[in-house]
mmCIF file of C-alpha atoms and ligand atoms in Angstrom:
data_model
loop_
_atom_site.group_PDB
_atom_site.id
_atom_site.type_symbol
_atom_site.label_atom_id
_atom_site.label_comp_id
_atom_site.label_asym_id
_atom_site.label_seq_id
_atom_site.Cartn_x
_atom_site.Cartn_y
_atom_site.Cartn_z
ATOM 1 C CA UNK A 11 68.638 -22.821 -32.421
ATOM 2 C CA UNK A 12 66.350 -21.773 -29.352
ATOM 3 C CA UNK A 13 62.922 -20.679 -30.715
ATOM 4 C CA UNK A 14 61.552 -18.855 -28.057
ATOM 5 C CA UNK A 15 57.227 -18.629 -27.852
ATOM 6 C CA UNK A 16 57.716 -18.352 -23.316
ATOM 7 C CA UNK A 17 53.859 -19.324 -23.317
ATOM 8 C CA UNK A 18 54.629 -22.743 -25.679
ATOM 9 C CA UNK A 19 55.560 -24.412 -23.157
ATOM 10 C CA UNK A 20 53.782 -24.383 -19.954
ATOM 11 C CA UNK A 21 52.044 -27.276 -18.764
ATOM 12 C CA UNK A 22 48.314 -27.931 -18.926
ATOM 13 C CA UNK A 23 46.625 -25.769 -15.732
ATOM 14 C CA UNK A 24 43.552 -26.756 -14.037
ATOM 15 C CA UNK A 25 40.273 -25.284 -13.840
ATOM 16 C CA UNK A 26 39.459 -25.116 -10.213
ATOM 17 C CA UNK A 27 36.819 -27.730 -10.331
ATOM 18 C CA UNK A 28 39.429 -30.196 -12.168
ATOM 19 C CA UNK A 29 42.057 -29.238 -9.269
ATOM 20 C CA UNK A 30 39.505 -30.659 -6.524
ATOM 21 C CA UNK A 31 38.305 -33.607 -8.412
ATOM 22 C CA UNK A 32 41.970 -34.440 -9.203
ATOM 23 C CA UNK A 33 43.460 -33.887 -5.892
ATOM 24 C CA UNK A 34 40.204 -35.736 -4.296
ATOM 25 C CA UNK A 35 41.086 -39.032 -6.675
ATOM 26 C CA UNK A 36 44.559 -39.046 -5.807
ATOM 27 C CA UNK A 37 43.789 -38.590 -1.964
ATOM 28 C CA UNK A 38 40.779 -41.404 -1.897
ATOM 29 C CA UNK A 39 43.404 -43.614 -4.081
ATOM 30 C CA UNK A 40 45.868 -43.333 -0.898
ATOM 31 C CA UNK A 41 46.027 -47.074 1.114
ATOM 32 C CA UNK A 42 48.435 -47.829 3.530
ATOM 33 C CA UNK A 43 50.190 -50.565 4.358
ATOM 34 C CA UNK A 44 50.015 -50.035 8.028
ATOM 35 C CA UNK A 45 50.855 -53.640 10.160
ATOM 36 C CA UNK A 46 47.904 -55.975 11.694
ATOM 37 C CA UNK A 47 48.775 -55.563 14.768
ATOM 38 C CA UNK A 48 48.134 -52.625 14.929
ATOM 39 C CA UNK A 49 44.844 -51.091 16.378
ATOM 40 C CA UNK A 50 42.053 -50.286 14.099
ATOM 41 C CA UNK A 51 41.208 -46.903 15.652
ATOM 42 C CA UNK A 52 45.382 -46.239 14.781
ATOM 43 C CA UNK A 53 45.247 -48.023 11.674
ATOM 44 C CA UNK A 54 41.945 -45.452 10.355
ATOM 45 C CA UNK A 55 44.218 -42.678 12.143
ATOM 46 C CA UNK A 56 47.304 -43.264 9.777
ATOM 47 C CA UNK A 57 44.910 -43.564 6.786
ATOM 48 C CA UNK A 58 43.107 -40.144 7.598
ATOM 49 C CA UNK A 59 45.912 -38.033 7.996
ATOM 50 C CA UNK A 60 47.485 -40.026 4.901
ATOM 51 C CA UNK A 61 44.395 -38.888 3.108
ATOM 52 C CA UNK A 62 44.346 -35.334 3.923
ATOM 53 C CA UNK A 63 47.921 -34.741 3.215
ATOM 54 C CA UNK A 64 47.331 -35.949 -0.388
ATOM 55 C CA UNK A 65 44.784 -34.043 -0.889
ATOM 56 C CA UNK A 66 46.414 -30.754 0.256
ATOM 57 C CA UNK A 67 49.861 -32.177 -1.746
ATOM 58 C CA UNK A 68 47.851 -32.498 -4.836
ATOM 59 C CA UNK A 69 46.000 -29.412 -4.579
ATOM 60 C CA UNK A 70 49.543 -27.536 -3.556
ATOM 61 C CA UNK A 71 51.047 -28.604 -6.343
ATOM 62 C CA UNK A 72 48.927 -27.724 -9.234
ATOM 63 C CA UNK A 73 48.248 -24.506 -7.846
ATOM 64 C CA UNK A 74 52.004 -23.663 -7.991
ATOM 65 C CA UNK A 75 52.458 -25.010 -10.864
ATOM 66 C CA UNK A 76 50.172 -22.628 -12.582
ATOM 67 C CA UNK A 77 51.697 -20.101 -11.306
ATOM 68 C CA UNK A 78 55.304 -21.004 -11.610
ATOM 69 C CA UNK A 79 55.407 -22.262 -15.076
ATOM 70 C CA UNK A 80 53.905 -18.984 -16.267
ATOM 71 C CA UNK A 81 56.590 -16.767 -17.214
ATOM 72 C CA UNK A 82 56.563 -13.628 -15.600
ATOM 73 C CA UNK A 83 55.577 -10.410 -17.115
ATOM 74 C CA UNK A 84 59.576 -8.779 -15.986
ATOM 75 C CA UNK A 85 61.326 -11.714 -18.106
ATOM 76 C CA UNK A 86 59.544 -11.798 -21.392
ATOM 77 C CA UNK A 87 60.640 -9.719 -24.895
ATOM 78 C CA UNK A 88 59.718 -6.924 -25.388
ATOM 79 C CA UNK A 89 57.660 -8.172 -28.164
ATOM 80 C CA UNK A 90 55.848 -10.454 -25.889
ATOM 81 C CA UNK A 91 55.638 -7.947 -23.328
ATOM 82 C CA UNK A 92 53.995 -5.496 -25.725
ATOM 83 C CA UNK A 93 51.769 -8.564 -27.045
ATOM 84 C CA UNK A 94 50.309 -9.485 -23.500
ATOM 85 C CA UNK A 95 49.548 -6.361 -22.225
ATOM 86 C CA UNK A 96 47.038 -6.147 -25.857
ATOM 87 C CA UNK A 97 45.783 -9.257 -25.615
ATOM 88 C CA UNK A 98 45.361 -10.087 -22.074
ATOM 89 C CA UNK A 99 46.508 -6.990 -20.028
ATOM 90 C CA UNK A 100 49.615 -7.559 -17.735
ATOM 91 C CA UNK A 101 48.621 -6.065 -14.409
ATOM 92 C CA UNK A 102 45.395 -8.471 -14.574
ATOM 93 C CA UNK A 103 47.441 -11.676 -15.627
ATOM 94 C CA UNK A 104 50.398 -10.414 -12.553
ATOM 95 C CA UNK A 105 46.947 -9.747 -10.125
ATOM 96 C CA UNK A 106 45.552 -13.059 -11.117
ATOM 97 C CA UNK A 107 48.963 -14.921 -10.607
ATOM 98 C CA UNK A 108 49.247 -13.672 -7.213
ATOM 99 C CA UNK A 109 45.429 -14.517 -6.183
ATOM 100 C CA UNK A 110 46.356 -18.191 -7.054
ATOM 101 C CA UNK A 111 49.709 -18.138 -5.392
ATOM 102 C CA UNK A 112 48.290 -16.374 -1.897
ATOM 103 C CA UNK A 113 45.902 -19.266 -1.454
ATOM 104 C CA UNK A 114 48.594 -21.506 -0.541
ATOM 105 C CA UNK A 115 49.036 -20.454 3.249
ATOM 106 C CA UNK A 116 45.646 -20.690 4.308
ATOM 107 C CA UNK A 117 45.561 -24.323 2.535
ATOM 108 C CA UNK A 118 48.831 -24.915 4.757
ATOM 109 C CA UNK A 119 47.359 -23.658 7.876
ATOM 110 C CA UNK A 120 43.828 -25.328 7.571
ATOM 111 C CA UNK A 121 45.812 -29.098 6.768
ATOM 112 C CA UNK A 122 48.050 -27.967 9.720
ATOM 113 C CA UNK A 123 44.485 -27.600 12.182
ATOM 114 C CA UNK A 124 43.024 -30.713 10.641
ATOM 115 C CA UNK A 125 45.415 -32.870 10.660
ATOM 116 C CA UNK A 126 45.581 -32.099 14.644
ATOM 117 C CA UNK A 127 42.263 -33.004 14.851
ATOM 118 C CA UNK A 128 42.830 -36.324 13.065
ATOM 119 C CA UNK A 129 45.360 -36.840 15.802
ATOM 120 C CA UNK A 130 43.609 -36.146 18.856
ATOM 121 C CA UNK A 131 40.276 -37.497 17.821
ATOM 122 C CA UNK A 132 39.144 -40.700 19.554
ATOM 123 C CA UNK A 133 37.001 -42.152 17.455
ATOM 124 C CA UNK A 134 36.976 -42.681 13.319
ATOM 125 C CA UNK A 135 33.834 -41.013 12.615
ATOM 126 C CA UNK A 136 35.296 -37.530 14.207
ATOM 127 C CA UNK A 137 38.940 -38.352 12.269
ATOM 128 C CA UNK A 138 36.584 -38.783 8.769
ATOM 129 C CA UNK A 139 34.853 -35.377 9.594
ATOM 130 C CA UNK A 140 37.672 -33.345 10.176
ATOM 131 C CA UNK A 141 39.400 -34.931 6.770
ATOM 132 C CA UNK A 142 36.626 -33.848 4.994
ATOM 133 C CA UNK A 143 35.890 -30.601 6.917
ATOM 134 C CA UNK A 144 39.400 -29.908 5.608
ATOM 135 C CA UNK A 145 38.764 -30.406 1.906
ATOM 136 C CA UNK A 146 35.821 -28.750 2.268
ATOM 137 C CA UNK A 147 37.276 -25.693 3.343
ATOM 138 C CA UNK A 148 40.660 -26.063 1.012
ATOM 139 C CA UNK A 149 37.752 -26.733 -1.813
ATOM 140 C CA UNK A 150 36.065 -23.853 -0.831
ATOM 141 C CA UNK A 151 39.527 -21.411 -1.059
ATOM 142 C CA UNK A 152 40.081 -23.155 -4.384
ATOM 143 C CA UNK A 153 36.446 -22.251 -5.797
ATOM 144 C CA UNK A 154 36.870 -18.505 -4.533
ATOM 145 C CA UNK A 155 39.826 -18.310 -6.821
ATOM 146 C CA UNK A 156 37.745 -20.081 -10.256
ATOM 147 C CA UNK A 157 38.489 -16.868 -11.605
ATOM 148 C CA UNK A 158 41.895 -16.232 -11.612
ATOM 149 C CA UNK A 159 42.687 -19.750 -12.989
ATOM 150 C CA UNK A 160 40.235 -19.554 -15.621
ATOM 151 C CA UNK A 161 41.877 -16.020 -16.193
ATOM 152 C CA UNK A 162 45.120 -17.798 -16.032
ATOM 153 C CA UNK A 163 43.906 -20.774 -18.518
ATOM 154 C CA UNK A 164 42.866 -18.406 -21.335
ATOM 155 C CA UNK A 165 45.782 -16.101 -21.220
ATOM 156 C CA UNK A 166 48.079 -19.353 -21.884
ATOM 157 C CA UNK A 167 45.724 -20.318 -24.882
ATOM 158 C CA UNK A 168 45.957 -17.178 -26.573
ATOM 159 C CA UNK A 169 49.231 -16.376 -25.833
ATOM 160 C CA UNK A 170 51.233 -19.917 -26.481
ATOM 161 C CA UNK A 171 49.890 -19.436 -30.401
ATOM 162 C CA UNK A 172 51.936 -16.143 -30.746
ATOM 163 C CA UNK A 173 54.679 -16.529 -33.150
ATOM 164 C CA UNK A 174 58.145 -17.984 -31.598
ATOM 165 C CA UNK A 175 60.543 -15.911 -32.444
ATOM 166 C CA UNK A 176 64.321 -16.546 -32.359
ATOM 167 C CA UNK A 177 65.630 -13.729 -30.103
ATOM 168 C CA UNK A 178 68.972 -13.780 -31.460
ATOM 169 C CA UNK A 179 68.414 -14.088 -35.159
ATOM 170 C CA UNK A 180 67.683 -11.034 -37.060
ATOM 171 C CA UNK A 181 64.704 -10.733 -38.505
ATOM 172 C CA UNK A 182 63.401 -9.116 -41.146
ATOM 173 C CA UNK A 183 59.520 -8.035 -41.967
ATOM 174 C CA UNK A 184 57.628 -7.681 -45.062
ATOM 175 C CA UNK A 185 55.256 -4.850 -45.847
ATOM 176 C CA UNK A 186 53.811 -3.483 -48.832
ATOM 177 C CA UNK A 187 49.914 -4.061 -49.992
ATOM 178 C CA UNK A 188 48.401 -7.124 -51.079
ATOM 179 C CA UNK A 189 49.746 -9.229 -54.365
ATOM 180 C CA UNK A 190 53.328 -6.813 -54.511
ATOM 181 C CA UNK A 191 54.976 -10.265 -54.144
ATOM 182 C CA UNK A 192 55.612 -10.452 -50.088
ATOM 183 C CA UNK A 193 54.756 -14.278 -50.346
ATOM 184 C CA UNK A 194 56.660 -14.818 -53.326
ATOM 185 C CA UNK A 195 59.860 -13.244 -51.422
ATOM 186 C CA UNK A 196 59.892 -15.262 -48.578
ATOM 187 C CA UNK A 197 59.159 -18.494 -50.538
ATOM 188 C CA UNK A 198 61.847 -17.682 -52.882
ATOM 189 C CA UNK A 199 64.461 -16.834 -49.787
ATOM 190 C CA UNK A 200 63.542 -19.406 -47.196
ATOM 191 C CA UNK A 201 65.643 -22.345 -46.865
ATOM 192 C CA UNK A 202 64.259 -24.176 -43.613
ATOM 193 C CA UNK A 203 60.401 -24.902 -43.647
ATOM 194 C CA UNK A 204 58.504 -21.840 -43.070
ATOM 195 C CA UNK A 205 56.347 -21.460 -39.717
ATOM 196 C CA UNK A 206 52.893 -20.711 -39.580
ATOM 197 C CA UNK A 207 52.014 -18.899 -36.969
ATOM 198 C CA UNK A 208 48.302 -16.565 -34.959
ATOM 199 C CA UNK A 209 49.104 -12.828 -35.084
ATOM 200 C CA UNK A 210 46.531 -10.951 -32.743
ATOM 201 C CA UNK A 211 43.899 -8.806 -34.561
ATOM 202 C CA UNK A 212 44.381 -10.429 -38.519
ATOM 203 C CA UNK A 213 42.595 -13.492 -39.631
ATOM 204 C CA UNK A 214 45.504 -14.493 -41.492
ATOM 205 C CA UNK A 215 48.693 -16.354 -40.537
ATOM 206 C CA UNK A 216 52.096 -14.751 -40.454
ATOM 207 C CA UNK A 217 54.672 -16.643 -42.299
ATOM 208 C CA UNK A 218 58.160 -17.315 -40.643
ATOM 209 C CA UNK A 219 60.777 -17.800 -43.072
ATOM 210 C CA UNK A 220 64.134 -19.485 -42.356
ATOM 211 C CA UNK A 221 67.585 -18.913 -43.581
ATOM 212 C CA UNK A 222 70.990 -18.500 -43.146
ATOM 213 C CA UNK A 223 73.036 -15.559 -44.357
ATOM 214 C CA UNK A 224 76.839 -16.013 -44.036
ATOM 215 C CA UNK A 225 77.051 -17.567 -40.326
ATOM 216 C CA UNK A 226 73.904 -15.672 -39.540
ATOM 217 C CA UNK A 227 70.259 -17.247 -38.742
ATOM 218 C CA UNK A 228 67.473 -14.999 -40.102
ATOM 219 C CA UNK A 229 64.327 -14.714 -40.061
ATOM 220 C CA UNK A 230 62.051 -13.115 -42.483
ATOM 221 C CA UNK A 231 58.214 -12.641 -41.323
ATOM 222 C CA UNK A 232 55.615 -11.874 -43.904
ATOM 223 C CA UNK A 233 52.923 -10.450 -42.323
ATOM 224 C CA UNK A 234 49.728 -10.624 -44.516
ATOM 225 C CA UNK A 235 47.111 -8.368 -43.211
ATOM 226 C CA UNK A 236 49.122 -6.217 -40.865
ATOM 227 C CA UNK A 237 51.279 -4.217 -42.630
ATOM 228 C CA UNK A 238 49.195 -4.109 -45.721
ATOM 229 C CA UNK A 239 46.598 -1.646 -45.295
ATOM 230 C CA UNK A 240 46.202 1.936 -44.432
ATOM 231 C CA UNK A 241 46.394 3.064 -41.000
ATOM 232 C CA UNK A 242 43.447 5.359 -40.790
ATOM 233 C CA UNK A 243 41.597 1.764 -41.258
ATOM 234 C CA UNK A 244 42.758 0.083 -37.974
ATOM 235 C CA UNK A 245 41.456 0.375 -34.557
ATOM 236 C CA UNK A 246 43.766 1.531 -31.443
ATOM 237 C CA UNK A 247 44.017 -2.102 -30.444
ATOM 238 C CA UNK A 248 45.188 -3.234 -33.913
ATOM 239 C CA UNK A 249 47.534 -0.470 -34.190
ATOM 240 C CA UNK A 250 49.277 -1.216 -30.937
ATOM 241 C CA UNK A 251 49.452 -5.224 -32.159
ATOM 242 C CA UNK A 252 51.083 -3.570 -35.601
ATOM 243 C CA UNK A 253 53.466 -2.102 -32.868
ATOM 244 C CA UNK A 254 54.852 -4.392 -31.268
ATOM 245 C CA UNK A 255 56.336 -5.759 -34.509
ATOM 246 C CA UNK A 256 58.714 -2.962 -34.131
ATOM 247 C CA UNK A 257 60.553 -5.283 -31.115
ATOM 248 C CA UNK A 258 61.025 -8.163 -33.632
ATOM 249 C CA UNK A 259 62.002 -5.996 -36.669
ATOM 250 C CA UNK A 260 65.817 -5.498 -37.232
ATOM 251 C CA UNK A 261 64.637 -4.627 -40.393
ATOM 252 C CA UNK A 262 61.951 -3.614 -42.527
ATOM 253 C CA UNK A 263 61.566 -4.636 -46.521
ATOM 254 C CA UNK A 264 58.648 -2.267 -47.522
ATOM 255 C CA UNK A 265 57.900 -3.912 -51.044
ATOM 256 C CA UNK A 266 56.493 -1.619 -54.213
ATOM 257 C CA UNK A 267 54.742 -3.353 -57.396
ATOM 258 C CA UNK A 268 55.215 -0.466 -60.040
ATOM 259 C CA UNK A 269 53.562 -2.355 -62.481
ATOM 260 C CA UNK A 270 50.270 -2.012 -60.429
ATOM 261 C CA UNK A 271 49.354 -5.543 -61.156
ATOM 262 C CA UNK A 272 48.601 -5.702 -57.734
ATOM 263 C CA UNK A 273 45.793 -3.694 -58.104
ATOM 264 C CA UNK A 274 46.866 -0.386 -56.132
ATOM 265 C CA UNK A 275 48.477 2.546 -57.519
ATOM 266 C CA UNK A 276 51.823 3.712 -57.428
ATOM 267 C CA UNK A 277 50.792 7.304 -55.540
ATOM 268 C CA UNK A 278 48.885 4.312 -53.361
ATOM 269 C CA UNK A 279 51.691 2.047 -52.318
ATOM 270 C CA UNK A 280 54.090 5.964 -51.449
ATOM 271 C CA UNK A 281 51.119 6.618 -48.954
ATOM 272 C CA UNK A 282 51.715 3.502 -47.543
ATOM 273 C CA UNK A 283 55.452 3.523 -47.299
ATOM 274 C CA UNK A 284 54.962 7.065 -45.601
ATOM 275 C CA UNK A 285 52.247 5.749 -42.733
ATOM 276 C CA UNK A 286 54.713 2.697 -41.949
ATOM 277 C CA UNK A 287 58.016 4.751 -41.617
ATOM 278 C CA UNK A 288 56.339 7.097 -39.626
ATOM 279 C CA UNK A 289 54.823 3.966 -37.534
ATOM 280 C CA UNK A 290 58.391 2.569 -37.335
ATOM 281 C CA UNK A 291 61.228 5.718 -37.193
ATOM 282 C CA UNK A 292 63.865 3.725 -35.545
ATOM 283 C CA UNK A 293 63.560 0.563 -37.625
ATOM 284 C CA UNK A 294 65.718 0.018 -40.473
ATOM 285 C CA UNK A 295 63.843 0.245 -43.882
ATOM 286 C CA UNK A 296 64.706 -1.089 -47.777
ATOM 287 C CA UNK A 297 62.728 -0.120 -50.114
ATOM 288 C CA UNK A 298 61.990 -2.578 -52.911
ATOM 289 C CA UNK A 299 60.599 -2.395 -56.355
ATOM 290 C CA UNK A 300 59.211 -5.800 -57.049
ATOM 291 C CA UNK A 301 58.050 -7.048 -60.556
ATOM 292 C CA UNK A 302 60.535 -5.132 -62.412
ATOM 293 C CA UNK A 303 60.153 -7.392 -65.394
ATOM 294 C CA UNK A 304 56.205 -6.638 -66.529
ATOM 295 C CA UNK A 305 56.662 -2.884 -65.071
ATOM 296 C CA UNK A 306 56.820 -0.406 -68.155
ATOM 297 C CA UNK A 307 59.716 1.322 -68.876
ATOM 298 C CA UNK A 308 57.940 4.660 -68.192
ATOM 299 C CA UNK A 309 56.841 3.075 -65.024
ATOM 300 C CA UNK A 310 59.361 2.067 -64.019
ATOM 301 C CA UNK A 311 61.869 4.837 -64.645
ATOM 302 C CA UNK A 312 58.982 7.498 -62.841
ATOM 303 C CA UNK A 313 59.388 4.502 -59.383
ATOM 304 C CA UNK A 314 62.804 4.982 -59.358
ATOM 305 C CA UNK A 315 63.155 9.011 -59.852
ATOM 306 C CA UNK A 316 61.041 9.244 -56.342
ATOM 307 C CA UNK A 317 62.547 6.464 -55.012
ATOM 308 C CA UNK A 318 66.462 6.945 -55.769
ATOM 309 C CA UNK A 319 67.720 4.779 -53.501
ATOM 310 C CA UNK A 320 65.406 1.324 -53.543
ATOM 311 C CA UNK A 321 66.089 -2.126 -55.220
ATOM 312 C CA UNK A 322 64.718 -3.745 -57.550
ATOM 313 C CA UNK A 323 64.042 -7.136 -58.137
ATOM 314 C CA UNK A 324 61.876 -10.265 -59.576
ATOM 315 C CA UNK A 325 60.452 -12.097 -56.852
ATOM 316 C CA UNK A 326 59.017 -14.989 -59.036
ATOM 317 C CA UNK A 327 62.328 -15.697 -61.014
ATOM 318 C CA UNK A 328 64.600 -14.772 -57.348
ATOM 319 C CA UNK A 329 66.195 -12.478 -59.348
ATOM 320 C CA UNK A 330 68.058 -9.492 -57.077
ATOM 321 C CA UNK A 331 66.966 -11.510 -54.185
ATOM 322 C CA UNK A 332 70.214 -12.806 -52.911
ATOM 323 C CA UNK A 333 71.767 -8.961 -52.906
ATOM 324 C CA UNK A 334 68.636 -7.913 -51.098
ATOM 325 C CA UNK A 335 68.728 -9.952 -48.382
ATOM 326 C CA UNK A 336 72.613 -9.895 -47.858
ATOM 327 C CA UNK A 337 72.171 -5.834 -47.410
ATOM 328 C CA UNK A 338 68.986 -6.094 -45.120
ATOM 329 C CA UNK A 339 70.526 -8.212 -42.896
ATOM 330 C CA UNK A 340 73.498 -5.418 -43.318
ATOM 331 C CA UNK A 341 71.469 -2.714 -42.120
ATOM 332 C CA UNK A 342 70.664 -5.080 -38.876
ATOM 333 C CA UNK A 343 73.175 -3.789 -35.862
ATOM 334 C CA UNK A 344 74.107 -7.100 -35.113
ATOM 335 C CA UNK A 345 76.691 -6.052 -32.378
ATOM 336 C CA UNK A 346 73.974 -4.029 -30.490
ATOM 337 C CA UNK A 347 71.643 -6.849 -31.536
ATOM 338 C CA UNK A 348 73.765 -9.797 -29.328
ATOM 339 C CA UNK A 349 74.123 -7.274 -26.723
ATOM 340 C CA UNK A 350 70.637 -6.830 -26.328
ATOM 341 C CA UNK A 351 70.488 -10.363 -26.457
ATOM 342 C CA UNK A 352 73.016 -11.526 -23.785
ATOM 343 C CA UNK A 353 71.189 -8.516 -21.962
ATOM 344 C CA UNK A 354 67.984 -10.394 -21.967
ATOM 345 C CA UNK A 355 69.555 -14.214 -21.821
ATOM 346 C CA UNK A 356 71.331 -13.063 -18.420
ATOM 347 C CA UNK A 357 68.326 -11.678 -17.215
ATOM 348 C CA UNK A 358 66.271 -15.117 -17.307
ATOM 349 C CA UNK A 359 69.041 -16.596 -15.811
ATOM 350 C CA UNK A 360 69.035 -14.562 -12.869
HETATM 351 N N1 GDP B 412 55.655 -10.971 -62.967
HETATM 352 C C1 GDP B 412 55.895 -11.073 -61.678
HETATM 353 N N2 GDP B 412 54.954 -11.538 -60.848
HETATM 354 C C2 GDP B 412 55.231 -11.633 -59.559
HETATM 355 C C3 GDP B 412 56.482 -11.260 -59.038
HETATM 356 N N3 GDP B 412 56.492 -11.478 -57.703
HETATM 357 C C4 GDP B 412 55.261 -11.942 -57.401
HETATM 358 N N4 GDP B 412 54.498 -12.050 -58.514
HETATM 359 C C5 GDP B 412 53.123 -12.508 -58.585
HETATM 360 O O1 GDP B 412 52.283 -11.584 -57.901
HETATM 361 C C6 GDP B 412 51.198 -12.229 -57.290
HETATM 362 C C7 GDP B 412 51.101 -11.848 -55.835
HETATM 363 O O2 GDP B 412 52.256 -12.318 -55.133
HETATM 364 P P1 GDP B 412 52.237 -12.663 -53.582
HETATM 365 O O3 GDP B 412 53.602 -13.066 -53.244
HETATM 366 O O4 GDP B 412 51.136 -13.584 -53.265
HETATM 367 O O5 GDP B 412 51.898 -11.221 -52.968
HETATM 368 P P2 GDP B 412 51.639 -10.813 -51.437
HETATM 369 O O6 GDP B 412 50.163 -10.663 -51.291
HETATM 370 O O7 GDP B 412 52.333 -9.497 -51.275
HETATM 371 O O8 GDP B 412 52.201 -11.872 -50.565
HETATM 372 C C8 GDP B 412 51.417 -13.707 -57.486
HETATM 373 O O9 GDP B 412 50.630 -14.154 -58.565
HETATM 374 C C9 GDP B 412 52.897 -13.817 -57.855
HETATM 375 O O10 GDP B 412 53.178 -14.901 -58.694
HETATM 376 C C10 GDP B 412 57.468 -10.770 -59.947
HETATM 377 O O11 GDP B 412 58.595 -10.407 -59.585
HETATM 378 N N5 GDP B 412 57.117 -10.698 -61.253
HETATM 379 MG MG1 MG B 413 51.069 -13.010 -49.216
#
């Protein structure tokens, strides 16, 4: 199964300060095995030009690499899409991308005018001076840019700890208030080890549950802090985070507790329900009555005249569980689903 987090992977980038001192090391480490007989004026020659193409080699090649290995803005999920643009802002990252990757022709022509030097100099001291006049100046192109890699460096760290999601597993996401039994759920469901991944804008975790319904792999995300809270409470930023779930929902399991155990009321937990399908219209949505067996009768029977058409179930014993699942993942489109997908797969491939 491909779990897909396209910032998990990139390689470590340099700082700009790390790209000179590594691609200095490499280019002083350079000694060649140039014959005796050769003169010493040649022999220093060799070993100068030698030198300075390290350097620029070195220097070439981890700024590329940055820039390569980042996955650009046109190929990602939507999800991921939505997630960068909140957390680092897309046209900076694209802007910062390009500063790093436009440096590379000067670099070329200044090792190109240098290294002609080296050649026509007739005497080592002026060969050693245009070397280092040349990393100087390639230095110097690398140190205007600090910026932009350090730009570059951050936006990997925050976003290689979003959650990897499996693009072509549906997924389902948990909402409902604190303590209605969201943990419980996807404990009681998940078969594979659960992941524990950042979400922007909460200080807790999400949870990533595995498991497999017929031939299907889902996914079921509890999402503690996020979907859990009124609206009005959230800033714009948070809001747009709370979003972008609606790219990785197939399908929503809003979760009641009409016992009010959980310590919100009944009238609470509709107000809820109301803010999150108006936050999410196009997303699929169960409604679940969790808890069933310490609700009161009264309770329980008032829940389910304004709620006609939600299940019910006992997280903590997994009772109704198995039904619930099997019709969430019923309510996913799962022919539009692997169309989107092969969509998106033949569009990385491209
Ligand atoms: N009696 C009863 N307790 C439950 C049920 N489901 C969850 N709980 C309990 O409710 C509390 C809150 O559950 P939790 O899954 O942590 O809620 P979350 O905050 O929505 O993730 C825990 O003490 C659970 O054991 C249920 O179906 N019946
Ligand atoms: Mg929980």
């Amino acid at each position: 199964m491909r779990r897909l987090n396209p910032f998990a992977n990139i390689p470590t980038i340099l700082t700009a300060e790390e790209i000179i001192k590594f691609a200095h090391n490499r280019s002083t480490k350079i000694s060649m095995k140039s014959s005796l007989r050769m003169k010493k004026i040649e022999r220093s020659r060799i070993r100068e030009v030698a030198r300075l193409q390290e350097f620029t080699k070195q220097v070439k090649t981890k700024l590329s690499e940055a820039v390569e290995q980042f996955p650009s803005v046109e190929r990602l999920h939507p999800f991921y899409v939505e997630l960068s643009e909140i957390l680092v802002g897309n046209d900076r990252l694209k802007q910062s991308l390009g500063a790093v990757y436009n440096c590379i022709p000067p670099i070329d022509d200044i090792t190109d005018k240098h290294l002609q030097a080296i050649k026509l100099a007739d005497d080592f001291r002026q060969m050693k001076k245009s070397r280092s006049a040349a990393k100087g100046r390639i230095s110097s192109i690398i140190r205007a840019t600090a910026d932009n890699l350090d730009f570059i460096i951050n936006a990997k760290n925050t976003l290689s700890k979003l959650p990897g999601i499996t693009p072509n597993s549906p997924t389902i996401v948990c909402a409902g208030f604190p303590n209605v039994g969201k943990s419980t759920l996807v404990k009681a469901v998940s078969t594979a080890e659960p992941e524990i991944a950042y979400y922007p804008f909460t200080t807790k975790s999400v949870i990533i549950g595995h498991l497999k319904v017929d031939n299907h792999n889902v996914q079921i995300v509890d999402t503690p802090g996020i979907l859990d809270r009124p609206m009005a409470k959230r800033n714009e930023i948070e809001r747009e985070a709370i979003a972008a779930l609606k790219y990785l929902a197939n399908v929503i399991i809003f979760m009641i507790d009409p016992s009010e155990t959980c310590g919100w009321t009944f009238d609470q937990q509709l107000n809820l329900l109301n803010e999150v399908q108006k936050m999410f219209p196009i997303n699929p949505l169960l409604i679940v009555l969790n808890k069933i067996d310490i609700t009161p009768v009264e309770k329980l029977e008032e829940a389910r005249k304004k709620l006609p058409k939600c299940h019910e179930i006992v997280a903590s014993e997994g009772i109704g569980v198995e039904k619930l699942i099997k019709k969430a993942v019923e309510e996913v489109d799962l022919t539009s689903l692997q169309e989107s997908i092969d969509e998106y797969l033949a569009s990385l491939s491209e």
